[in-house]
PDB file of C-alpha atoms in Angstrom:
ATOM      1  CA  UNK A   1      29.450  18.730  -5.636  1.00  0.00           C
ATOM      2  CA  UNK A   2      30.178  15.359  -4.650  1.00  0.00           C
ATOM      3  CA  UNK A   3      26.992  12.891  -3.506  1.00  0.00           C
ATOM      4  CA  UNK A   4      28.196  10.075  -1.034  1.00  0.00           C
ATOM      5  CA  UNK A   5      25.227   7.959  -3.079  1.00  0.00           C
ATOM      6  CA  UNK A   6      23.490   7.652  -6.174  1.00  0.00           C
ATOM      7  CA  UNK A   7      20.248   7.855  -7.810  1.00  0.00           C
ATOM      8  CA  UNK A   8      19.873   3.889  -7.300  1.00  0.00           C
ATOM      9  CA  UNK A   9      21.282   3.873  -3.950  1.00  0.00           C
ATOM     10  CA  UNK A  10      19.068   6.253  -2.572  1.00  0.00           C
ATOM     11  CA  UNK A  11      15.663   4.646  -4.531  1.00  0.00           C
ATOM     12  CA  UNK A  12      17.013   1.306  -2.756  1.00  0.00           C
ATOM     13  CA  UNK A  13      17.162   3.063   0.726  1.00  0.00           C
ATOM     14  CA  UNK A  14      13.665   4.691   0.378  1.00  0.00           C
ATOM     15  CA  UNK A  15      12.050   1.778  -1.125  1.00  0.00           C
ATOM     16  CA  UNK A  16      13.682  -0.187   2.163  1.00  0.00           C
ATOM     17  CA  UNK A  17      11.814   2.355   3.889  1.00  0.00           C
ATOM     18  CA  UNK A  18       8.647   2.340   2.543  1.00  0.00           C
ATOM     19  CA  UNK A  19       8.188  -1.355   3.121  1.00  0.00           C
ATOM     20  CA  UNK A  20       9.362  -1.002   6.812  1.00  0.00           C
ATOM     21  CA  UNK A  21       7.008   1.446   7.641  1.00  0.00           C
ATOM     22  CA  UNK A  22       4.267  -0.758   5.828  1.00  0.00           C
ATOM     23  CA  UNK A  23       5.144  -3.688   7.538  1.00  0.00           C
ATOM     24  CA  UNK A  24       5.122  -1.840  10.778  1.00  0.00           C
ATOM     25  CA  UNK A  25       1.576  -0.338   9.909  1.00  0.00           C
ATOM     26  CA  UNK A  26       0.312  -4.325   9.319  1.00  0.00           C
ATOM     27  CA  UNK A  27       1.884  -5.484  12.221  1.00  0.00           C
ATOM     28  CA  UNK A  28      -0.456  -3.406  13.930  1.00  0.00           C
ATOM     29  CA  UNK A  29      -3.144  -4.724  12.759  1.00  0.00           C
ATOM     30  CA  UNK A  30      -3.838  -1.992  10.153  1.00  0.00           C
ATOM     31  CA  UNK A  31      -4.875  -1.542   6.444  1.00  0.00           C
ATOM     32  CA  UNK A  32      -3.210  -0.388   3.710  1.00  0.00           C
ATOM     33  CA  UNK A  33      -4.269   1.689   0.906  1.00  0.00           C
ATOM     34  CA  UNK A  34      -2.955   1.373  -2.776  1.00  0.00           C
ATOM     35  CA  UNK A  35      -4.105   1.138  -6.425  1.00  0.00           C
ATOM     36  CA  UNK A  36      -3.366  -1.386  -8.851  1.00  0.00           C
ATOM     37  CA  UNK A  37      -3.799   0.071 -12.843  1.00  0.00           C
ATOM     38  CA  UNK A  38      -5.959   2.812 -11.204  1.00  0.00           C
ATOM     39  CA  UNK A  39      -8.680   0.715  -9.312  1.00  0.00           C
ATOM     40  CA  UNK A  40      -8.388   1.054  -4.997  1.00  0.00           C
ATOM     41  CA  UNK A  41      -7.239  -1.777  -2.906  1.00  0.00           C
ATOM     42  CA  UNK A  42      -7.430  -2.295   0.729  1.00  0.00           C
ATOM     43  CA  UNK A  43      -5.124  -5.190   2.204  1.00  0.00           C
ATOM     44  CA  UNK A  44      -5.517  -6.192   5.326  1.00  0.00           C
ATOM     45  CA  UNK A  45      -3.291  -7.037   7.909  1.00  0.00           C
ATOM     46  CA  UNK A  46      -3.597 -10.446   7.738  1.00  0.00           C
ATOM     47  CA  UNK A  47      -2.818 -10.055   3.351  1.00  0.00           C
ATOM     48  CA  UNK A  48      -6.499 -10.525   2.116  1.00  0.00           C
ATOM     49  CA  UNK A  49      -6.751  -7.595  -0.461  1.00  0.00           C
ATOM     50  CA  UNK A  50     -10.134  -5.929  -1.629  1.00  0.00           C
ATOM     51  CA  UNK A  51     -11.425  -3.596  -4.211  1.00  0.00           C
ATOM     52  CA  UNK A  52     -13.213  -0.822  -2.962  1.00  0.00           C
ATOM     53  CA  UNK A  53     -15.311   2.266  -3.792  1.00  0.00           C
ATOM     54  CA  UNK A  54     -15.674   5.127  -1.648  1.00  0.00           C
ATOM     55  CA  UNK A  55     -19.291   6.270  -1.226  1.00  0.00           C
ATOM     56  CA  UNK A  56     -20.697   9.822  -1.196  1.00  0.00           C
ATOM     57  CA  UNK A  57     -20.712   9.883   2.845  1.00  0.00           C
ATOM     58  CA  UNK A  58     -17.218   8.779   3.246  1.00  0.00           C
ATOM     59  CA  UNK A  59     -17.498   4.961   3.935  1.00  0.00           C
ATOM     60  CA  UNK A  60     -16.104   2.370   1.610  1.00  0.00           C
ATOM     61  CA  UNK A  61     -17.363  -0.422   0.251  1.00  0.00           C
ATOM     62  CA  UNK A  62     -16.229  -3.953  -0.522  1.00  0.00           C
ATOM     63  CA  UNK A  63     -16.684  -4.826  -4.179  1.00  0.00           C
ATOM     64  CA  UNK A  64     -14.671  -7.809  -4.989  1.00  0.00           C
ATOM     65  CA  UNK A  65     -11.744  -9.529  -3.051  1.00  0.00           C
ATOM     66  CA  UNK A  66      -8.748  -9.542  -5.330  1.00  0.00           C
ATOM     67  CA  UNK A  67      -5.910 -11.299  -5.215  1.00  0.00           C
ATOM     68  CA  UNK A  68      -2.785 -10.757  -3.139  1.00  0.00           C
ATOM     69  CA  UNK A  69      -0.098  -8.783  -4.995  1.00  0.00           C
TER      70      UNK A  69
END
């Protein structure tokens, strides 16, 4: 079997990707969700970056801003 790329080639690609498709997702005007070391972040579109908890009825809320990655 012969594989036009390799293992790096093809985490490079993705990873190109994946930060397309976030920047896309900022650009219009949404959040994105992440973790850092286990604990949930929300960024912003415009790169502010919170900690959050989600309560029992499905709402977050804001417990610290954090900063920018």
């Amino acid at each position: 079997m012969n594989f036009r790329f390799g293992a790096e080639d093809l985490e490079r690609i993705a990873q190109a990707g994946v930060t397309e498709e976030i920047a896309q997702h900022k650009a219009a005007g949404h959040p994105i969700f992440y973790s850092r070391n286990g604990v949930p972040i929300m960024e912003l579109a415009n790169g502010h970056c919170f900690e959050y908890r989600r309560l029992e009825d499905g709402t977050r809320e804001i417990v610290r801003e954090v900063p920018p990655r």
